[in-house]
Amino acid sequence: MEIAVLALQGAFIEHEKMLHRLGATSFEIRQASDWNRHKDGLIIPGGESTTMTKLLHELQLFHPIQDVINGGLPVFGTCAGLILLGKEENGKSTPLHLGTMDMEVCRNAYGRQLGSFYTEGKVEGLANQVPMTFIRAPYIKRLWGEAKCLSEVDGHIVAARQGNQLVTAFHPELNEDLSLHKLFLDIVSSYKS
Amino acid sequence: MAENRQELNRNLAQMLKGGVIMDVTTPEQARIAEEAGACAVMALERIPADIRAAGGVSRMSDPKMIKSIQEAVSIPVMAKCRIGHFAEAQILQAIEIDYIDESEVLSPADDIYHIDKNQFDVPFVCGAKNLGEALRRIAEGATMIRTKGEPGTGDVIQAVRHMRMMQSEMRRIVGMTENELYEEAKQLQAPYELVRFVHDNGKLPVVNFAAGGVATPADAALMMQLGAEGVFVGSGIFKSGNPKKRACAIVKAVTNYNDPKILAELSEDLGEAMVGINEQEIALLMAERGK
């Protein structure tokens, strides 16, 4: 399986390492010409969503990526990646974001860095508790349509899925546990077949 | 400080990788930086070039000014305290700063001791000009390192020197036998466990940015190719002819640092770069502060 990893800014190398440990291959998307390669899925990593949004548009990656996600290509967004995939942020629509998922996002929902935290929790479809690292994280305020909640922490939605789109407000790429990346690759394999 | 906090603070630096952190002095500049794609801003009253020009004692910025920048943007906000001035750091923690830069750009408050950063919940970034300095700062609790460079000069030579020095020292340690590591730790005046980490992983245990003298997209690309994981730009942006355009160009240069064609486009028509001072022309070497 060949996974494209958006590498405009942020913690993309951490995702690539997780993929390699699971036997998948990856390549980085830094400009429009990188996008032409064959891919079975896309990861949008954590980082600063404002930085990534700006670069997606300026490097002419926005529409090509939005089109293929709408066309069904599996995508996994963590933290900033989740923000980019949401249709709304704090009650307003976000036309500059990819907006492919029916969800409203609350950005910097836990405040500044002092509000960052670690916990463990259940994710639907996964047998074991999953480590969850939240860094200046968002949470999901509201889901509608086909979007389904996969996990809640303290009453807030922190993981969700809509078709082939998987999102987490935390960073599975920062801990050793591979189960969420494995879940994503399972989505990718059923999409391929 | 709990082990957990230390890890979370290292994690925030990981999220900043591949990004540009810009010095700003007003909410308006902060918004320009955010719109240009900065991954964080450094709030300070005077940018290094002006600190250098003004002379005198340079201190932590007014918390009110820092708070006005926190309100203006949604990206992380950093601020500087003086080397060893733990009371300034306590104040910055009290206003919930996202990262403290214990910085040689300000006048040092202590010529022997750095801040015991392990006592704090907020993260610290510190400057280093070689591996020993970097590992000593990490032992004290820094969760991010940057080259010192020579701030406020627009001359990249010192940042290059510091980054090359750190990288070559790390390569040397990777090739050492296990029993040589004890002696190396002694020579570096750094804890054995950290030297051991470098030996096993070929990198620092925390994120390492370039800083000091970066003024053009080409400078940023140079530092990234030399192994920096991201770039601080201080005076280089708001001391230039067209800050907005230059800021955007440097952000894109850090993403596509390996593509000379894109870098050529980005370098076009940026207006005047900051004038700068060559390293031989400066009286005050800030990089020599704090060892």
CSV table of C-alpha atoms in Angstrom, one decimal:
chain,number,residue,atom,x,y,z
A,1,MET,CA,0.0,0.0,0.0
A,2,GLU,CA,1.3,3.4,-1.0
A,3,ILE,CA,0.2,6.3,1.3
A,4,ALA,CA,0.7,9.9,0.5
A,5,VAL,CA,1.6,12.0,3.5
A,6,LEU,CA,0.9,15.8,3.4
A,7,ALA,CA,4.3,17.3,4.3
A,8,LEU,CA,3.7,21.0,4.1
A,9,GLN,CA,4.4,21.5,7.8
A,10,GLY,CA,4.1,19.6,11.1
A,11,ALA,CA,4.7,16.1,12.3
A,12,PHE,CA,4.6,14.2,9.1
A,13,ILE,CA,7.7,12.1,9.6
A,14,GLU,CA,6.1,10.5,12.7
A,15,HIS,CA,3.2,9.3,10.6
A,16,GLU,CA,5.6,7.9,7.9
A,17,LYS,CA,7.4,5.9,10.6
A,18,MET,CA,4.1,4.4,11.8
A,19,LEU,CA,3.2,3.4,8.3
A,20,HIS,CA,6.6,1.8,7.7
A,21,ARG,CA,6.3,-0.2,10.8
A,22,LEU,CA,3.0,-1.6,9.5
A,23,GLY,CA,4.6,-2.6,6.2
A,24,ALA,CA,3.1,0.2,4.1
A,25,THR,CA,5.1,2.6,1.9
A,26,SER,CA,4.8,6.4,1.9
A,27,PHE,CA,5.8,9.5,0.0
A,28,GLU,CA,5.6,13.2,0.9
A,29,ILE,CA,3.4,15.8,-0.7
A,30,ARG,CA,5.2,19.2,-0.8
A,31,GLN,CA,4.0,20.6,-4.1
A,32,ALA,CA,1.5,20.0,-6.8
A,33,SER,CA,3.7,17.7,-8.9
A,34,ASP,CA,4.1,15.3,-6.0
A,35,TRP,CA,0.3,14.7,-6.1
A,36,ASN,CA,0.4,13.0,-9.5
A,37,ARG,CA,1.9,9.8,-8.1
A,38,HIS,CA,-0.3,6.8,-7.5
A,39,LYS,CA,-1.6,6.6,-3.9
A,40,ASP,CA,-4.0,4.4,-2.0
A,41,GLY,CA,-4.6,6.8,0.8
A,42,LEU,CA,-3.7,10.2,2.3
A,43,ILE,CA,-2.6,11.3,5.8
A,44,ILE,CA,-3.0,14.9,6.9
A,45,PRO,CA,-0.7,15.3,10.0
A,46,GLY,CA,-0.7,17.5,13.0
A,47,GLY,CA,0.9,20.9,12.8
A,48,GLU,CA,-0.5,24.4,12.5
A,49,SER,CA,-3.8,24.3,10.5
A,50,THR,CA,-3.4,28.0,9.4
A,51,THR,CA,0.0,27.3,8.0
A,52,MET,CA,-1.2,24.2,6.1
A,53,THR,CA,-4.3,25.9,4.8
A,54,LYS,CA,-2.3,28.7,3.4
A,55,LEU,CA,0.2,26.4,1.7
A,56,LEU,CA,-2.5,24.1,0.3
A,57,HIS,CA,-4.0,27.0,-1.6
A,58,GLU,CA,-0.7,28.7,-2.6
A,59,LEU,CA,0.9,25.5,-3.9
A,60,GLN,CA,-2.3,24.6,-5.9
A,61,LEU,CA,-2.9,21.5,-3.9
A,62,PHE,CA,-6.3,22.4,-2.4
A,63,HIS,CA,-8.7,21.4,-5.2
A,64,PRO,CA,-6.9,18.3,-6.4
A,65,ILE,CA,-6.9,17.0,-2.8
A,66,GLN,CA,-10.5,18.0,-2.1
A,67,ASP,CA,-11.7,16.3,-5.3
A,68,VAL,CA,-10.1,12.9,-4.6
A,69,ILE,CA,-11.3,12.9,-1.0
A,70,ASN,CA,-14.8,13.6,-2.2
A,71,GLY,CA,-14.2,10.9,-4.7
A,72,GLY,CA,-13.6,8.4,-1.9
A,73,LEU,CA,-9.9,8.2,-1.4
A,74,PRO,CA,-9.3,7.1,2.2
A,75,VAL,CA,-7.9,10.0,4.4
A,76,PHE,CA,-6.6,10.0,7.9
A,77,GLY,CA,-6.5,13.5,9.6
A,78,THR,CA,-4.9,14.0,13.0
A,79,CYS,CA,-5.3,17.3,15.0
A,80,ALA,CA,-4.7,20.0,12.4
A,81,GLY,CA,-5.7,17.3,9.8
A,82,LEU,CA,-9.0,17.0,11.6
A,83,ILE,CA,-9.5,20.7,11.5
A,84,LEU,CA,-8.9,20.9,7.8
A,85,LEU,CA,-11.4,18.1,7.0
A,86,GLY,CA,-14.3,19.7,9.1
A,87,LYS,CA,-17.0,21.7,7.3
A,88,GLU,CA,-17.4,24.2,10.2
A,89,GLU,CA,-15.3,25.7,12.9
A,90,ASN,CA,-16.7,27.4,16.0
A,91,GLY,CA,-20.2,27.8,14.4
A,92,LYS,CA,-18.9,29.2,11.1
A,93,SER,CA,-18.4,27.5,7.8
A,94,THR,CA,-14.8,27.3,6.7
A,95,PRO,CA,-14.6,27.6,2.9
A,96,LEU,CA,-10.8,27.7,3.0
A,97,HIS,CA,-10.6,24.3,4.6
A,98,LEU,CA,-11.1,21.0,2.7
A,99,GLY,CA,-14.4,20.6,4.5
A,100,THR,CA,-15.1,17.1,3.3
A,101,MET,CA,-16.5,15.8,6.6
A,102,ASP,CA,-19.8,16.7,8.2
A,103,MET,CA,-18.5,18.0,11.5
A,104,GLU,CA,-18.1,21.2,13.4
A,105,VAL,CA,-14.7,21.6,15.0
A,106,CYS,CA,-13.8,23.6,18.1
A,107,ARG,CA,-10.2,24.8,17.6
A,108,ASN,CA,-7.7,25.1,20.5
A,109,ALA,CA,-10.5,23.7,22.5
A,110,TYR,CA,-8.4,22.9,25.5
A,111,GLY,CA,-6.6,26.3,25.6
A,112,ARG,CA,-2.9,26.9,25.3
A,113,GLN,CA,0.0,24.6,25.8
A,114,LEU,CA,-0.7,24.3,29.6
A,115,GLY,CA,-4.0,22.6,28.6
A,116,SER,CA,-2.2,19.9,26.6
A,117,PHE,CA,-2.7,16.5,28.2
A,118,TYR,CA,-2.3,12.7,27.9
A,119,THR,CA,-4.9,10.1,28.5
A,120,GLU,CA,-6.0,6.7,27.4
A,121,GLY,CA,-9.4,5.8,26.0
A,122,LYS,CA,-11.6,3.5,24.0
A,123,VAL,CA,-12.1,3.9,20.3
A,124,GLU,CA,-14.9,2.0,18.7
A,125,GLY,CA,-13.8,-1.0,16.7
A,126,LEU,CA,-10.5,-1.3,18.6
A,127,ALA,CA,-10.1,-3.9,21.3
A,128,ASN,CA,-7.6,-2.2,23.6
A,129,GLN,CA,-7.4,1.2,25.2
A,130,VAL,CA,-5.6,3.7,23.0
A,131,PRO,CA,-2.9,6.2,24.1
A,132,MET,CA,-4.2,9.7,23.4
A,133,THR,CA,-1.8,12.7,23.3
A,134,PHE,CA,-3.6,16.1,23.0
A,135,ILE,CA,-1.4,19.0,22.0
A,136,ARG,CA,-3.2,22.4,21.8
A,137,ALA,CA,-5.9,20.1,20.5
A,138,PRO,CA,-9.3,20.6,18.9
A,139,TYR,CA,-12.4,18.5,19.6
A,140,ILE,CA,-15.5,17.8,17.6
A,141,LYS,CA,-18.5,19.8,18.7
A,142,ARG,CA,-21.0,18.3,16.4
A,143,LEU,CA,-21.4,15.5,13.8
A,144,TRP,CA,-24.2,15.1,11.3
A,145,GLY,CA,-25.1,13.1,8.2
A,146,GLU,CA,-23.0,10.0,7.7
A,147,ALA,CA,-20.3,11.1,10.2
A,148,LYS,CA,-20.1,8.8,13.2
A,149,CYS,CA,-18.4,9.3,16.6
A,150,LEU,CA,-15.7,6.7,17.4
A,151,SER,CA,-14.5,8.0,20.7
A,152,GLU,CA,-15.3,10.5,23.5
A,153,VAL,CA,-13.1,12.0,26.2
A,154,ASP,CA,-14.8,13.9,29.0
A,155,GLY,CA,-17.9,14.2,27.0
A,156,HIS,CA,-16.2,15.6,23.9
A,157,ILE,CA,-15.9,13.8,20.6
A,158,VAL,CA,-12.2,13.1,19.8
A,159,ALA,CA,-12.4,10.6,17.0
A,160,ALA,CA,-14.8,10.1,14.1
A,161,ARG,CA,-15.4,8.4,10.8
A,162,GLN,CA,-17.4,9.2,7.7
A,163,GLY,CA,-17.0,6.6,4.9
A,164,ASN,CA,-13.3,6.4,4.2
A,165,GLN,CA,-12.5,9.5,6.2
A,166,LEU,CA,-11.0,8.9,9.7
A,167,VAL,CA,-10.1,11.7,12.1
A,168,THR,CA,-8.6,12.0,15.6
A,169,ALA,CA,-8.2,15.2,17.7
A,170,PHE,CA,-5.2,13.5,19.4
A,171,HIS,CA,-1.9,12.3,17.9
A,172,PRO,CA,-1.6,8.5,17.5
A,173,GLU,CA,1.6,9.2,15.6
A,174,LEU,CA,3.3,10.4,18.8
A,175,ASN,CA,2.9,7.1,20.8
A,176,GLU,CA,3.9,3.5,20.2
A,177,ASP,CA,0.5,2.1,19.6
A,178,LEU,CA,-0.2,1.2,16.0
A,179,SER,CA,-3.9,0.4,16.2
A,180,LEU,CA,-5.3,3.6,14.7
A,181,HIS,CA,-2.9,3.5,11.8
A,182,LYS,CA,-3.8,-0.2,11.3
A,183,LEU,CA,-7.5,0.8,11.3
A,184,PHE,CA,-6.7,3.4,8.6
A,185,LEU,CA,-4.8,0.8,6.5
A,186,ASP,CA,-7.8,-1.6,6.9
A,187,ILE,CA,-10.0,1.2,5.4
A,188,VAL,CA,-7.4,1.6,2.6
A,189,SER,CA,-7.4,-2.2,1.8
A,190,SER,CA,-11.1,-2.5,1.6
A,191,TYR,CA,-11.2,0.6,-0.7
A,192,LYS,CA,-8.6,-1.0,-3.0
A,193,SER,CA,-10.5,-4.3,-3.3
B,1,MET,CA,7.8,18.7,36.6
B,2,ALA,CA,6.1,15.4,35.7
B,3,GLU,CA,7.6,13.2,33.0
B,4,ASN,CA,4.4,13.5,31.2
B,5,ARG,CA,4.6,17.4,30.9
B,6,GLN,CA,8.1,17.1,29.6
B,7,GLU,CA,6.9,14.7,26.9
B,8,LEU,CA,3.9,16.9,26.0
B,9,ASN,CA,6.2,19.9,25.7
B,10,ARG,CA,8.6,18.0,23.4
B,11,ASN,CA,5.5,17.0,21.4
B,12,LEU,CA,4.4,20.7,20.8
B,13,ALA,CA,7.8,21.3,19.3
B,14,GLN,CA,7.3,18.4,17.0
B,15,MET,CA,4.1,20.1,15.7
B,16,LEU,CA,6.1,23.2,14.8
B,17,LYS,CA,8.6,21.3,12.6
B,18,GLY,CA,8.8,22.3,9.0
B,19,GLY,CA,7.6,25.7,10.0
B,20,VAL,CA,8.7,29.3,10.5
B,21,ILE,CA,8.5,31.1,13.8
B,22,MET,CA,8.5,34.9,13.4
B,23,ASP,CA,9.5,37.7,15.7
B,24,VAL,CA,6.6,40.2,16.1
B,25,THR,CA,6.3,43.4,18.2
B,26,THR,CA,2.6,44.3,17.7
B,27,PRO,CA,-0.7,42.5,17.2
B,28,GLU,CA,-0.8,43.8,13.7
B,29,GLN,CA,2.6,42.2,12.9
B,30,ALA,CA,1.4,39.0,14.6
B,31,ARG,CA,-1.6,38.9,12.3
B,32,ILE,CA,0.6,39.5,9.2
B,33,ALA,CA,2.8,36.6,10.4
B,34,GLU,CA,-0.1,34.3,10.9
B,35,GLU,CA,-1.7,35.1,7.5
B,36,ALA,CA,1.7,34.5,5.9
B,37,GLY,CA,1.7,31.0,7.4
B,38,ALA,CA,4.0,31.3,10.5
B,39,CYS,CA,3.6,28.2,12.7
B,40,ALA,CA,4.1,30.4,15.8
B,41,VAL,CA,5.1,33.9,16.7
B,42,MET,CA,7.7,35.3,19.2
B,43,ALA,CA,6.3,38.3,21.0
B,44,LEU,CA,8.8,40.9,21.9
B,45,GLU,CA,9.0,44.6,22.4
B,46,ARG,CA,12.0,45.2,20.2
B,47,ILE,CA,13.3,42.9,17.5
B,48,PRO,CA,17.0,41.9,17.8
B,49,ALA,CA,18.3,44.4,15.3
B,50,ASP,CA,16.8,47.2,17.3
B,51,ILE,CA,18.0,45.7,20.6
B,52,ARG,CA,21.5,45.8,19.1
B,53,ALA,CA,21.1,49.3,17.9
B,54,ALA,CA,19.6,50.6,21.1
B,55,GLY,CA,22.2,49.0,23.4
B,56,GLY,CA,21.6,49.0,27.2
B,57,VAL,CA,19.9,46.3,29.2
B,58,SER,CA,17.3,44.3,27.4
B,59,ARG,CA,14.6,42.6,29.4
B,60,MET,CA,11.4,40.5,29.2
B,61,SER,CA,8.6,42.3,27.3
B,62,ASP,CA,5.6,43.9,29.0
B,63,PRO,CA,3.1,41.1,29.7
B,64,LYS,CA,0.3,43.4,28.5
B,65,MET,CA,2.0,43.6,25.1
B,66,ILE,CA,2.4,39.8,25.0
B,67,LYS,CA,-1.2,39.3,26.0
B,68,SER,CA,-2.4,41.6,23.2
B,69,ILE,CA,-0.6,39.3,20.7
B,70,GLN,CA,-2.0,36.2,22.3
B,71,GLU,CA,-5.5,37.7,21.7
B,72,ALA,CA,-4.7,38.6,18.1
B,73,VAL,CA,-3.7,35.2,16.8
B,74,SER,CA,-4.7,31.5,17.2
B,75,ILE,CA,-1.2,30.0,16.6
B,76,PRO,CA,1.2,29.4,19.5
B,77,VAL,CA,2.8,32.5,21.1
B,78,MET,CA,6.3,32.4,22.5
B,79,ALA,CA,8.2,35.1,24.5
B,80,LYS,CA,11.7,35.6,25.7
B,81,CYS,CA,13.1,35.8,29.2
B,82,ARG,CA,16.7,36.5,30.2
B,83,ILE,CA,19.2,33.7,30.7
B,84,GLY,CA,18.9,32.6,34.3
B,85,HIS,CA,16.0,34.9,35.1
B,86,PHE,CA,13.5,32.4,36.5
B,87,ALA,CA,11.2,35.1,37.9
B,88,GLU,CA,10.7,36.4,34.4
B,89,ALA,CA,10.0,32.8,33.4
B,90,GLN,CA,7.4,32.5,36.2
B,91,ILE,CA,5.7,35.6,35.0
B,92,LEU,CA,5.5,34.3,31.4
B,93,GLN,CA,4.1,31.0,32.7
B,94,ALA,CA,1.5,32.9,34.7
B,95,ILE,CA,0.2,34.4,31.5
B,96,GLU,CA,0.1,31.0,29.9
B,97,ILE,CA,2.7,31.5,27.2
B,98,ASP,CA,3.0,28.5,24.9
B,99,TYR,CA,6.9,28.5,24.8
B,100,ILE,CA,9.5,30.5,26.7
B,101,ASP,CA,12.8,31.3,24.9
B,102,GLU,CA,15.5,31.6,27.5
B,103,SER,CA,17.4,33.8,25.1
B,104,GLU,CA,20.9,35.3,24.7
B,105,VAL,CA,19.2,38.1,22.7
B,106,LEU,CA,18.2,39.7,26.1
B,107,SER,CA,20.8,40.7,28.6
B,108,PRO,CA,21.7,37.7,30.8
B,109,ALA,CA,20.6,37.8,34.4
B,110,ASP,CA,22.9,35.1,35.6
B,111,ASP,CA,26.4,34.4,34.3
B,112,ILE,CA,26.6,30.9,35.8
B,113,TYR,CA,23.2,29.3,36.1
B,114,HIS,CA,20.6,28.8,33.4
B,115,ILE,CA,17.0,28.4,34.6
B,116,ASP,CA,16.1,25.0,36.1
B,117,LYS,CA,13.5,24.5,33.4
B,118,ASN,CA,12.5,21.1,34.9
B,119,GLN,CA,10.6,23.1,37.6
B,120,PHE,CA,8.2,24.6,35.0
B,121,ASP,CA,5.1,23.3,33.3
B,122,VAL,CA,5.4,25.5,30.2
B,123,PRO,CA,8.0,24.5,27.6
B,124,PHE,CA,11.4,26.2,27.0
B,125,VAL,CA,13.5,26.6,23.8
B,126,CYS,CA,17.2,27.5,24.3
B,127,GLY,CA,20.0,28.5,22.0
B,128,ALA,CA,23.1,26.4,21.5
B,129,LYS,CA,26.2,26.8,19.4
B,130,ASN,CA,27.5,23.3,19.8
B,131,LEU,CA,26.3,19.8,21.0
B,132,GLY,CA,27.6,20.3,24.6
B,133,GLU,CA,25.5,23.4,25.0
B,134,ALA,CA,22.5,21.7,23.5
B,135,LEU,CA,22.7,18.7,25.7
B,136,ARG,CA,23.2,20.8,28.9
B,137,ARG,CA,20.1,22.8,28.1
B,138,ILE,CA,18.1,19.6,27.5
B,139,ALA,CA,19.3,18.3,30.8
B,140,GLU,CA,18.0,21.5,32.5
B,141,GLY,CA,14.6,20.8,30.9
B,142,ALA,CA,14.6,22.5,27.5
B,143,THR,CA,12.3,20.7,25.2
B,144,MET,CA,13.4,22.4,22.0
B,145,ILE,CA,16.8,23.7,20.8
B,146,ARG,CA,17.7,26.3,18.3
B,147,THR,CA,21.1,27.5,17.0
B,148,LYS,CA,22.2,30.8,18.5
B,149,GLY,CA,23.3,32.3,15.3
B,150,GLU,CA,24.0,36.0,15.7
B,151,PRO,CA,20.6,37.6,16.1
B,152,GLY,CA,19.8,41.0,14.6
B,153,THR,CA,22.6,40.9,12.1
B,154,GLY,CA,21.0,39.5,9.0
B,155,ASP,CA,24.3,37.5,8.6
B,156,VAL,CA,23.7,33.8,8.5
B,157,ILE,CA,27.3,32.7,9.0
B,158,GLN,CA,27.0,32.0,12.8
B,159,ALA,CA,23.8,29.9,12.4
B,160,VAL,CA,25.5,27.9,9.7
B,161,ARG,CA,28.6,27.4,11.9
B,162,HIS,CA,26.5,26.3,14.9
B,163,MET,CA,24.3,23.9,12.9
B,164,ARG,CA,27.3,22.4,11.1
B,165,MET,CA,29.1,22.0,14.5
B,166,MET,CA,26.1,20.2,16.1
B,167,GLN,CA,25.6,17.9,13.1
B,168,SER,CA,29.2,17.0,12.8
B,169,GLU,CA,29.5,16.3,16.6
B,170,MET,CA,26.5,14.1,16.4
B,171,ARG,CA,27.9,12.1,13.4
B,172,ARG,CA,31.1,11.7,15.3
B,173,ILE,CA,29.2,10.3,18.4
B,174,VAL,CA,27.2,7.9,16.3
B,175,GLY,CA,30.4,6.2,15.1
B,176,MET,CA,31.8,5.8,18.7
B,177,THR,CA,32.2,2.6,20.5
B,178,GLU,CA,30.1,2.3,23.7
B,179,ASN,CA,33.0,2.7,26.0
B,180,GLU,CA,34.0,5.9,24.3
B,181,LEU,CA,30.7,7.5,25.2
B,182,TYR,CA,31.6,8.0,28.9
B,183,GLU,CA,34.7,10.0,28.0
B,184,GLU,CA,32.6,11.9,25.4
B,185,ALA,CA,30.0,12.8,28.1
B,186,LYS,CA,32.9,14.1,30.2
B,187,GLN,CA,34.3,16.2,27.4
B,188,LEU,CA,30.9,17.6,26.5
B,189,GLN,CA,30.0,18.3,30.1
B,190,ALA,CA,26.7,16.7,29.4
B,191,PRO,CA,24.8,13.7,31.0
B,192,TYR,CA,25.8,10.3,29.7
B,193,GLU,CA,22.2,9.3,29.0
B,194,LEU,CA,21.8,12.2,26.5
B,195,VAL,CA,25.1,11.4,24.8
B,196,ARG,CA,23.9,7.8,24.6
B,197,PHE,CA,20.6,8.9,23.0
B,198,VAL,CA,22.6,10.8,20.3
B,199,HIS,CA,24.8,7.7,19.7
B,200,ASP,CA,21.7,5.5,19.3
B,201,ASN,CA,19.5,7.8,17.3
B,202,GLY,CA,21.9,10.2,15.4
B,203,LYS,CA,19.9,13.2,16.5
B,204,LEU,CA,18.9,15.3,19.5
B,205,PRO,CA,16.1,14.0,21.7
B,206,VAL,CA,14.2,17.2,21.0
B,207,VAL,CA,13.4,19.3,17.9
B,208,ASN,CA,16.3,21.5,16.6
B,209,PHE,CA,15.5,24.7,14.7
B,210,ALA,CA,17.8,27.3,13.1
B,211,ALA,CA,17.9,30.8,14.4
B,212,GLY,CA,19.9,34.0,14.1
B,213,GLY,CA,20.6,35.9,10.9
B,214,VAL,CA,18.1,34.2,8.6
B,215,ALA,CA,17.0,37.0,6.2
B,216,THR,CA,16.0,35.3,2.8
B,217,PRO,CA,14.2,32.3,1.5
B,218,ALA,CA,17.7,31.0,0.4
B,219,ASP,CA,19.0,31.4,4.0
B,220,ALA,CA,16.0,29.4,5.3
B,221,ALA,CA,16.6,26.7,2.6
B,222,LEU,CA,20.3,26.6,3.5
B,223,MET,CA,19.6,26.0,7.2
B,224,MET,CA,17.0,23.3,6.4
B,225,GLN,CA,19.4,21.5,4.1
B,226,LEU,CA,22.0,21.6,6.8
B,227,GLY,CA,19.6,19.7,9.1
B,228,ALA,CA,17.4,22.3,10.8
B,229,GLU,CA,13.9,21.0,11.4
B,230,GLY,CA,12.4,24.5,11.1
B,231,VAL,CA,13.5,28.2,11.2
B,232,PHE,CA,13.2,31.2,13.5
B,233,VAL,CA,13.2,34.5,11.6
B,234,GLY,CA,13.7,37.5,13.8
B,235,SER,CA,14.6,40.9,12.3
B,236,GLY,CA,14.7,39.5,8.8
B,237,ILE,CA,11.0,40.0,8.1
B,238,PHE,CA,9.9,43.2,9.6
B,239,LYS,CA,13.2,45.0,8.9
B,240,SER,CA,12.7,44.3,5.2
B,241,GLY,CA,11.1,46.3,2.5
B,242,ASN,CA,8.0,44.1,2.0
B,243,PRO,CA,7.5,42.0,5.2
B,244,LYS,CA,4.3,40.3,4.0
B,245,LYS,CA,5.8,39.0,0.8
B,246,ARG,CA,9.1,38.0,2.4
B,247,ALA,CA,7.3,36.2,5.2
B,248,CYS,CA,5.2,34.2,2.7
B,249,ALA,CA,8.2,33.4,0.7
B,250,ILE,CA,10.2,32.1,3.7
B,251,VAL,CA,7.3,29.9,4.8
B,252,LYS,CA,7.2,28.3,1.3
B,253,ALA,CA,11.0,28.0,1.1
B,254,VAL,CA,11.0,25.9,4.3
B,255,THR,CA,8.4,23.5,2.9
B,256,ASN,CA,10.2,23.1,-0.4
B,257,TYR,CA,13.8,23.7,0.8
B,258,ASN,CA,15.1,21.0,-1.6
B,259,ASP,CA,13.6,22.4,-4.8
B,260,PRO,CA,15.8,25.1,-6.3
B,261,LYS,CA,13.3,25.9,-9.0
B,262,ILE,CA,10.6,26.8,-6.5
B,263,LEU,CA,13.3,28.7,-4.4
B,264,ALA,CA,14.2,30.7,-7.5
B,265,GLU,CA,10.6,31.8,-7.9
B,266,LEU,CA,10.3,32.6,-4.3
B,267,SER,CA,13.4,34.7,-4.3
B,268,GLU,CA,12.1,37.0,-7.0
B,269,ASP,CA,11.0,40.5,-6.4
B,270,LEU,CA,11.0,40.5,-2.6
B,271,GLY,CA,12.0,44.1,-2.3
B,272,GLU,CA,14.9,45.2,-0.1
B,273,ALA,CA,16.3,42.7,2.4
B,274,MET,CA,17.3,43.9,5.8
B,275,VAL,CA,20.5,45.8,5.5
B,276,GLY,CA,22.4,43.6,8.0
B,277,ILE,CA,25.8,43.8,9.6
B,278,ASN,CA,28.7,41.5,8.9
B,279,GLU,CA,29.9,39.5,11.8
B,280,GLN,CA,33.3,41.3,11.8
B,281,GLU,CA,31.5,44.6,12.2
B,282,ILE,CA,29.7,43.9,15.4
B,283,ALA,CA,30.9,44.8,18.9
B,284,LEU,CA,28.6,42.5,20.8
B,285,LEU,CA,28.6,38.7,20.2
B,286,MET,CA,25.2,37.6,21.7
B,287,ALA,CA,26.1,33.9,20.9
B,288,GLU,CA,28.8,34.1,23.6
B,289,ARG,CA,26.2,34.6,26.3
B,290,GLY,CA,25.2,31.5,28.3
B,291,LYS,CA,27.3,28.4,27.8
